[in-house]
Amino acid sequence: MENTIQNIDQKLGLFAAMIRIRLFENKVAHARDQALVPGLPHLSHGGEAIAVGVCSQLDPNIDRITGSHRSHAAALAVGVPMEPLFAELMGRGGGLSSGMGGTQHIIDPDHGFLCSNGIVGAQVPLAAGAALSAKTLATGGIAVTFFGDGAINQGAVMETMNLATVMGLPLLFIVENNGVAQATASDDVSAGPGITARARALAMPAELIKGIDVNRVVEGAERMIKWVREHKQPALIEFECQRLGGHFHGDGRAETASDMDDPYTHMREYLLKMGAEDNQLRVIEAGEGADVENAFVRALASPEASEQQLQSVALKADL
C-alpha cells in the first residue's frame, strides 16, 4: 500500500510540474500580447510531458542540459525558478542574465541548465562539451541536449552524434519530433528510415517513444539515463509529440490538435482513472496558478535592464 501511495504521489508531482509549465507559458503568451515580452516566444505546448519526464530523472547537481529556442519547459522542469525566468523573458534586471538573454537564451547553471540557443542545433555541440567535462572530471554526471526534428539534418548535430560515439561521451540526445520544422513537414526533407535508425547507424542505443504519455517518458528516460551514466556512452531518444499551436506565439496559426494530443489532458484523465479526485486535481491546478501569478507579479516589479548592467555583463565576458 505504501508503494502504491508513493507512486500516486510521484505521478501527482509530474502532473503539477506539467500544469506549472502550461500556466507559465500561457502567462508568457498573454504578456507578449501586452508587449511585455520582447521577441518571439516559442511555447512548449504539447511537449510538457517530455521535459518533465526526462528532467525528473536527472540530478541538477551533476547533470547539465542544453536546449533550443523552445526551452521554457525544460528550464522549469529541471528546477529553474519562475520569477527570474519571467524577469529574463521580459528584459528585467532581476532576470537570469539581467534581462540580456531573453526568451531564446536562458542560462542557469546552478540548476543544471547550461544554456538554450536561438540557432537551430547550436546547443547540441555545447552539450558535448559538458559531457566531455563530466567525463574528464569524473563527476558522474551526464549531459542532455533537447532539440527538434528540424535540427536533425544540421551538420553540427550529425558531427556531434558521431563525435560522442567516437570519444565515448556521456551524452543523451533528446529529439522532440512534432513532424514539422517551423512550417516544413520533416518527412519532406529527411531521407532514410528515420531519426532513431540514424542514431543506431552511429552505434548508439536509440528508442522511439510516444511523448504524449509522461509515464512512458519517465520509463524511457530512466532506462536511457541509467545506461548513459553507467556506460559513459551516448544514446538517443526520439519522442513523438504534437505541437499545439504555431511555431511561435503570435504567428497566426491556430491550434489544430485535439485534446487527445494534449499531454496535460492525457495525464489528467489517467490520474482520474487511477482514483484521484477531480477536486484534488483542481486544488493542484489552483495552487500552481497562484504560484505562477505571484512569480509574474514579482518579476514585473523588477526594474528594466539598464545600460550599466549591459556594460557589467560585457566586462565579465572580457575577463
GROMACS .gro file of C-alpha atoms in nm:
model
  319
    1MET     CA    1   0.000   0.000   0.000
    2GLU     CA    2   0.284   0.240   0.087
    3ASN     CA    3   0.449   0.189  -0.251
    4THR     CA    4   0.116   0.248  -0.427
    5ILE     CA    5   0.062   0.573  -0.239
    6GLN     CA    6   0.417   0.683  -0.315
    7ASN     CA    7   0.361   0.600  -0.680
    8ILE     CA    8   0.046   0.812  -0.691
    9ASP     CA    9   0.223   1.098  -0.513
   10GLN     CA   10   0.501   1.088  -0.770
   11LYS     CA   11   0.251   1.097  -1.055
   12LEU     CA   12   0.070   1.389  -0.896
   13GLY     CA   13   0.407   1.563  -0.880
   14LEU     CA   14   0.455   1.507  -1.252
   15PHE     CA   15   0.106   1.644  -1.314
   16ALA     CA   16   0.182   1.954  -1.106
   17ALA     CA   17   0.504   2.014  -1.298
   18MET     CA   18   0.321   1.987  -1.631
   19ILE     CA   19   0.045   2.230  -1.533
   20ARG     CA   20   0.308   2.470  -1.396
   21ILE     CA   21   0.472   2.480  -1.739
   22ARG     CA   22   0.140   2.517  -1.920
   23LEU     CA   23   0.023   2.804  -1.699
   24PHE     CA   24   0.364   2.972  -1.705
   25GLU     CA   25   0.365   2.974  -2.084
   26ASN     CA   26   0.004   3.086  -2.102
   27LYS     CA   27   0.114   3.382  -1.892
   28VAL     CA   28   0.410   3.443  -2.124
   29ALA     CA   29   0.173   3.444  -2.422
   30HIS     CA   30  -0.057   3.694  -2.251
   31ALA     CA   31   0.240   3.914  -2.155
   32ARG     CA   32   0.365   3.903  -2.514
   33ASP     CA   33   0.023   4.023  -2.632
   34GLN     CA   34   0.061   4.314  -2.390
   35ALA     CA   35   0.407   4.396  -2.532
   36LEU     CA   36   0.574   4.298  -2.203
   37VAL     CA   37   0.782   4.020  -2.360
   38PRO     CA   38   1.007   4.126  -2.650
   39GLY     CA   39   1.099   3.892  -2.931
   40LEU     CA   40   0.921   3.576  -3.039
   41PRO     CA   41   0.844   3.335  -2.754
   42HIS     CA   42   0.832   2.974  -2.874
   43LEU     CA   43   0.594   2.787  -2.645
   44SER     CA   44   0.626   2.424  -2.542
   45HIS     CA   45   0.253   2.344  -2.558
   46GLY     CA   46   0.239   1.974  -2.644
   47GLY     CA   47   0.589   1.892  -2.520
   48GLU     CA   48   0.544   1.932  -2.145
   49ALA     CA   49   0.549   1.558  -2.076
   50ILE     CA   50   0.887   1.522  -2.247
   51ALA     CA   51   1.054   1.797  -2.044
   52VAL     CA   52   0.901   1.687  -1.714
   53GLY     CA   53   0.960   1.316  -1.767
   54VAL     CA   54   1.323   1.348  -1.875
   55CYS     CA   55   1.422   1.608  -1.616
   56SER     CA   56   1.261   1.408  -1.334
   57GLN     CA   57   1.539   1.153  -1.382
   58LEU     CA   58   1.829   1.399  -1.373
   59ASP     CA   59   2.047   1.529  -1.091
   60PRO     CA   60   2.089   1.906  -1.141
   61ASN     CA   61   2.393   1.899  -0.913
   62ILE     CA   62   2.600   1.700  -1.163
   63ASP     CA   63   2.398   1.679  -1.487
   64ARG     CA   64   2.381   1.955  -1.746
   65ILE     CA   65   2.113   2.043  -2.001
   66THR     CA   66   2.123   2.243  -2.322
   67GLY     CA   67   1.808   2.345  -2.506
   68SER     CA   68   1.678   2.500  -2.824
   69HIS     CA   69   1.486   2.822  -2.884
   70ARG     CA   70   1.186   2.637  -2.731
   71SER     CA   71   1.321   2.578  -2.381
   72HIS     CA   72   1.091   2.728  -2.118
   73ALA     CA   73   0.958   2.380  -2.036
   74ALA     CA   74   1.297   2.214  -1.990
   75ALA     CA   75   1.422   2.504  -1.778
   76LEU     CA   76   1.123   2.489  -1.545
   77ALA     CA   77   1.127   2.109  -1.534
   78VAL     CA   78   1.487   2.100  -1.416
   79GLY     CA   79   1.416   2.350  -1.140
   80VAL     CA   80   1.487   2.698  -1.277
   81PRO     CA   81   1.277   2.935  -1.059
   82MET     CA   82   0.982   3.104  -1.225
   83GLU     CA   83   1.043   3.459  -1.103
   84PRO     CA   84   1.389   3.516  -1.254
   85LEU     CA   85   1.282   3.327  -1.567
   86PHE     CA   86   0.980   3.554  -1.609
   87ALA     CA   87   1.204   3.855  -1.548
   88GLU     CA   88   1.452   3.735  -1.810
   89LEU     CA   89   1.179   3.693  -2.071
   90MET     CA   90   1.057   4.046  -2.000
   91GLY     CA   91   1.402   4.205  -2.018
   92ARG     CA   92   1.408   4.288  -1.648
   93GLY     CA   93   1.715   4.340  -1.434
   94GLY     CA   94   1.612   4.058  -1.199
   95GLY     CA   95   1.634   3.804  -1.481
   96LEU     CA   96   1.868   3.507  -1.503
   97SER     CA   97   2.103   3.712  -1.722
   98SER     CA   98   1.989   4.054  -1.601
   99GLY     CA   99   1.734   4.058  -1.882
  100MET     CA  100   2.000   4.045  -2.154
  101GLY     CA  101   1.927   3.698  -2.294
  102GLY     CA  102   1.553   3.690  -2.334
  103THR     CA  103   1.333   3.401  -2.434
  104GLN     CA  104   1.582   3.217  -2.657
  105HIS     CA  105   1.893   3.248  -2.440
  106ILE     CA  106   1.818   3.102  -2.097
  107ILE     CA  107   2.101   3.015  -1.863
  108ASP     CA  108   2.101   2.889  -1.504
  109PRO     CA  109   2.396   2.654  -1.435
  110ASP     CA  110   2.310   2.647  -1.064
  111HIS     CA  111   2.006   2.440  -1.155
  112GLY     CA  112   2.179   2.234  -1.423
  113PHE     CA  113   2.052   2.441  -1.716
  114LEU     CA  114   2.368   2.523  -1.908
  115CYS     CA  115   2.205   2.723  -2.188
  116SER     CA  116   1.945   2.746  -2.460
  117ASN     CA  117   2.022   2.871  -2.809
  118GLY     CA  118   1.839   3.056  -3.083
  119ILE     CA  119   2.046   2.898  -3.361
  120VAL     CA  120   1.894   2.570  -3.479
  121GLY     CA  121   2.105   2.282  -3.350
  122ALA     CA  122   2.376   2.501  -3.195
  123GLN     CA  123   2.303   2.375  -2.843
  124VAL     CA  124   2.396   2.017  -2.937
  125PRO     CA  125   2.777   2.056  -2.965
  126LEU     CA  126   2.770   2.265  -2.646
  127ALA     CA  127   2.626   1.963  -2.467
  128ALA     CA  128   2.916   1.756  -2.598
  129GLY     CA  129   3.149   1.996  -2.419
  130ALA     CA  130   2.956   1.948  -2.096
  131ALA     CA  131   2.970   1.570  -2.141
  132LEU     CA  132   3.344   1.583  -2.203
  133SER     CA  133   3.387   1.791  -1.890
  134ALA     CA  134   3.186   1.542  -1.684
  135LYS     CA  135   3.396   1.256  -1.822
  136THR     CA  136   3.729   1.432  -1.769
  137LEU     CA  137   3.648   1.545  -1.415
  138ALA     CA  138   3.478   1.214  -1.330
  139THR     CA  139   3.177   1.390  -1.178
  140GLY     CA  140   2.939   1.104  -1.253
  141GLY     CA  141   2.719   1.348  -1.440
  142ILE     CA  142   2.587   1.336  -1.792
  143ALA     CA  143   2.480   1.596  -2.047
  144VAL     CA  144   2.136   1.606  -2.206
  145THR     CA  145   2.054   1.810  -2.514
  146PHE     CA  146   1.700   1.884  -2.631
  147PHE     CA  147   1.640   1.962  -2.998
  148GLY     CA  148   1.369   1.928  -3.257
  149ASP     CA  149   1.335   1.716  -3.569
  150GLY     CA  150   1.414   2.027  -3.771
  151ALA     CA  151   1.769   2.025  -3.634
  152ILE     CA  152   1.850   1.663  -3.714
  153ASN     CA  153   1.992   1.750  -4.058
  154GLN     CA  154   2.221   2.022  -3.925
  155GLY     CA  155   2.586   1.936  -3.983
  156ALA     CA  156   2.683   2.031  -3.627
  157VAL     CA  157   2.424   1.788  -3.490
  158MET     CA  158   2.541   1.497  -3.704
  159GLU     CA  159   2.904   1.570  -3.627
  160THR     CA  160   2.830   1.581  -3.255
  161MET     CA  161   2.647   1.248  -3.266
  162ASN     CA  162   2.944   1.091  -3.442
  163LEU     CA  163   3.197   1.256  -3.210
  164ALA     CA  164   3.007   1.150  -2.898
  165THR     CA  165   3.032   0.786  -3.002
  166VAL     CA  166   3.396   0.808  -3.108
  167MET     CA  167   3.502   0.982  -2.785
  168GLY     CA  168   3.270   0.787  -2.559
  169LEU     CA  169   3.083   1.085  -2.416
  170PRO     CA  170   2.803   1.051  -2.156
  171LEU     CA  171   2.555   1.245  -2.368
  172LEU     CA  172   2.184   1.183  -2.415
  173PHE     CA  173   2.026   1.325  -2.729
  174ILE     CA  174   1.657   1.410  -2.686
  175VAL     CA  175   1.470   1.469  -3.012
  176GLU     CA  176   1.127   1.628  -2.984
  177ASN     CA  177   0.972   1.518  -3.312
  178ASN     CA  178   0.649   1.704  -3.380
  179GLY     CA  179   0.671   1.633  -3.751
  180VAL     CA  180   0.721   1.991  -3.862
  181ALA     CA  181   1.026   2.216  -3.877
  182GLN     CA  182   0.881   2.565  -3.840
  183ALA     CA  183   0.640   2.523  -4.134
  184THR     CA  184   0.803   2.239  -4.331
  185ALA     CA  185   0.696   1.876  -4.296
  186SER     CA  186   1.000   1.688  -4.168
  187ASP     CA  187   0.929   1.383  -4.383
  188ASP     CA  188   0.965   1.600  -4.694
  189VAL     CA  189   1.325   1.697  -4.616
  190SER     CA  190   1.472   1.397  -4.431
  191ALA     CA  191   1.592   1.090  -4.621
  192GLY     CA  192   1.629   0.743  -4.479
  193PRO     CA  193   1.430   0.529  -4.235
  194GLY     CA  194   1.413   0.789  -3.959
  195ILE     CA  195   1.594   0.957  -3.672
  196THR     CA  196   1.618   0.654  -3.446
  197ALA     CA  197   1.767   0.443  -3.725
  198ARG     CA  198   2.017   0.720  -3.799
  199ALA     CA  199   2.139   0.712  -3.439
  200ARG     CA  200   2.168   0.334  -3.439
  201ALA     CA  201   2.379   0.356  -3.754
  202LEU     CA  202   2.626   0.551  -3.540
  203ALA     CA  203   2.638   0.260  -3.295
  204MET     CA  204   2.441   0.427  -3.017
  205PRO     CA  205   2.130   0.290  -2.844
  206ALA     CA  206   1.815   0.467  -2.962
  207GLU     CA  207   1.445   0.440  -2.884
  208LEU     CA  208   1.125   0.584  -3.029
  209ILE     CA  209   0.867   0.675  -2.761
  210LYS     CA  210   0.528   0.845  -2.764
  211GLY     CA  211   0.585   1.180  -2.595
  212ILE     CA  212   0.223   1.244  -2.501
  213ASP     CA  213   0.234   0.999  -2.207
  214VAL     CA  214   0.455   1.127  -1.925
  215ASN     CA  215   0.460   0.782  -1.766
  216ARG     CA  216   0.616   0.631  -2.078
  217VAL     CA  217   0.854   0.925  -2.100
  218VAL     CA  218   0.972   0.864  -1.743
  219GLU     CA  219   1.023   0.493  -1.807
  220GLY     CA  220   1.223   0.551  -2.121
  221ALA     CA  221   1.427   0.835  -1.974
  222GLU     CA  222   1.508   0.638  -1.661
  223ARG     CA  223   1.631   0.345  -1.867
  224MET     CA  224   1.843   0.550  -2.109
  225ILE     CA  225   1.985   0.789  -1.850
  226LYS     CA  226   2.094   0.495  -1.637
  227TRP     CA  227   2.261   0.337  -1.939
  228VAL     CA  228   2.444   0.657  -2.038
  229ARG     CA  229   2.557   0.716  -1.679
  230GLU     CA  230   2.684   0.362  -1.627
  231HIS     CA  231   2.845   0.305  -1.968
  232LYS     CA  232   2.962   0.664  -2.022
  233GLN     CA  233   2.846   0.641  -2.382
  234PRO     CA  234   2.589   0.839  -2.584
  235ALA     CA  235   2.230   0.739  -2.653
  236LEU     CA  236   1.926   0.894  -2.820
  237ILE     CA  237   1.554   0.905  -2.751
  238GLU     CA  238   1.314   1.025  -3.019
  239PHE     CA  239   0.988   1.142  -2.867
  240GLU     CA  240   0.689   1.180  -3.095
  241CYS     CA  241   0.470   1.473  -2.992
  242GLN     CA  242   0.223   1.726  -3.126
  243ARG     CA  243   0.290   2.100  -3.144
  244LEU     CA  244  -0.024   2.256  -3.001
  245GLY     CA  245  -0.011   2.586  -3.183
  246GLY     CA  246   0.215   2.775  -3.417
  247HIS     CA  247   0.591   2.786  -3.445
  248PHE     CA  248   0.593   3.085  -3.208
  249HIS     CA  249   0.322   3.268  -3.020
  250GLY     CA  250   0.158   3.520  -3.246
  251ASP     CA  251   0.247   3.368  -3.582
  252GLY     CA  252  -0.122   3.341  -3.672
  253ARG     CA  253  -0.152   2.963  -3.673
  254ALA     CA  254  -0.443   2.832  -3.469
  255GLU     CA  255  -0.421   2.521  -3.257
  256THR     CA  256  -0.535   2.225  -3.464
  257ALA     CA  257  -0.464   1.928  -3.236
  258SER     CA  258  -0.740   1.767  -3.035
  259ASP     CA  259  -0.738   1.711  -2.660
  260MET     CA  260  -0.620   1.357  -2.727
  261ASP     CA  261  -0.289   1.507  -2.844
  262ASP     CA  262  -0.251   1.713  -2.527
  263PRO     CA  263  -0.016   1.555  -2.268
  264TYR     CA  264  -0.170   1.761  -1.988
  265THR     CA  265  -0.522   1.639  -2.067
  266HIS     CA  266  -0.389   1.285  -2.114
  267MET     CA  267  -0.226   1.286  -1.769
  268ARG     CA  268  -0.531   1.437  -1.602
  269GLU     CA  269  -0.758   1.167  -1.739
  270TYR     CA  270  -0.507   0.900  -1.640
  271LEU     CA  271  -0.498   1.023  -1.279
  272LEU     CA  272  -0.877   1.022  -1.259
  273LYS     CA  273  -0.875   0.660  -1.375
  274MET     CA  274  -0.610   0.586  -1.112
  275GLY     CA  275  -0.851   0.703  -0.843
  276ALA     CA  276  -0.753   1.065  -0.795
  277GLU     CA  277  -1.040   1.301  -0.711
  278ASP     CA  278  -1.126   1.577  -0.958
  279ASN     CA  279  -1.129   1.826  -0.670
  280GLN     CA  280  -0.780   1.709  -0.571
  281LEU     CA  281  -0.652   1.789  -0.919
  282ARG     CA  282  -0.831   2.124  -0.919
  283VAL     CA  283  -0.655   2.215  -0.594
  284ILE     CA  284  -0.319   2.135  -0.754
  285GLU     CA  285  -0.409   2.342  -1.061
  286ALA     CA  286  -0.523   2.635  -0.849
  287GLY     CA  287  -0.210   2.621  -0.638
  288GLU     CA  288   0.018   2.619  -0.941
  289GLY     CA  289  -0.185   2.902  -1.093
  290ALA     CA  290  -0.138   3.115  -0.782
  291ASP     CA  291   0.237   3.044  -0.779
  292VAL     CA  292   0.268   3.141  -1.145
  293GLU     CA  293   0.074   3.463  -1.092
  294ASN     CA  294   0.279   3.560  -0.786
  295ALA     CA  295   0.606   3.492  -0.966
  296PHE     CA  296   0.493   3.702  -1.262
  297VAL     CA  297   0.389   3.998  -1.045
  298ARG     CA  298   0.721   3.995  -0.861
  299ALA     CA  299   0.916   3.971  -1.188
  300LEU     CA  300   0.718   4.257  -1.339
  301ALA     CA  301   0.814   4.474  -1.040
  302SER     CA  302   1.182   4.423  -1.119
  303PRO     CA  303   1.343   4.725  -1.290
  304GLU     CA  304   1.409   4.708  -1.661
  305ALA     CA  305   1.756   4.604  -1.769
  306SER     CA  306   1.991   4.902  -1.774
  307GLU     CA  307   2.288   5.009  -1.981
  308GLN     CA  308   2.504   4.975  -1.670
  309GLN     CA  309   2.405   4.610  -1.638
  310LEU     CA  310   2.488   4.553  -2.003
  311GLN     CA  311   2.832   4.707  -1.953
  312SER     CA  312   2.885   4.490  -1.645
  313VAL     CA  313   2.798   4.176  -1.839
  314ALA     CA  314   3.033   4.282  -2.121
  315LEU     CA  315   3.318   4.340  -1.874
  316LYS     CA  316   3.269   3.995  -1.723
  317ALA     CA  317   3.275   3.844  -2.074
  318ASP     CA  318   3.606   4.019  -2.145
  319LEU     CA  319   3.755   3.876  -1.829
   0.00000   0.00000   0.00000
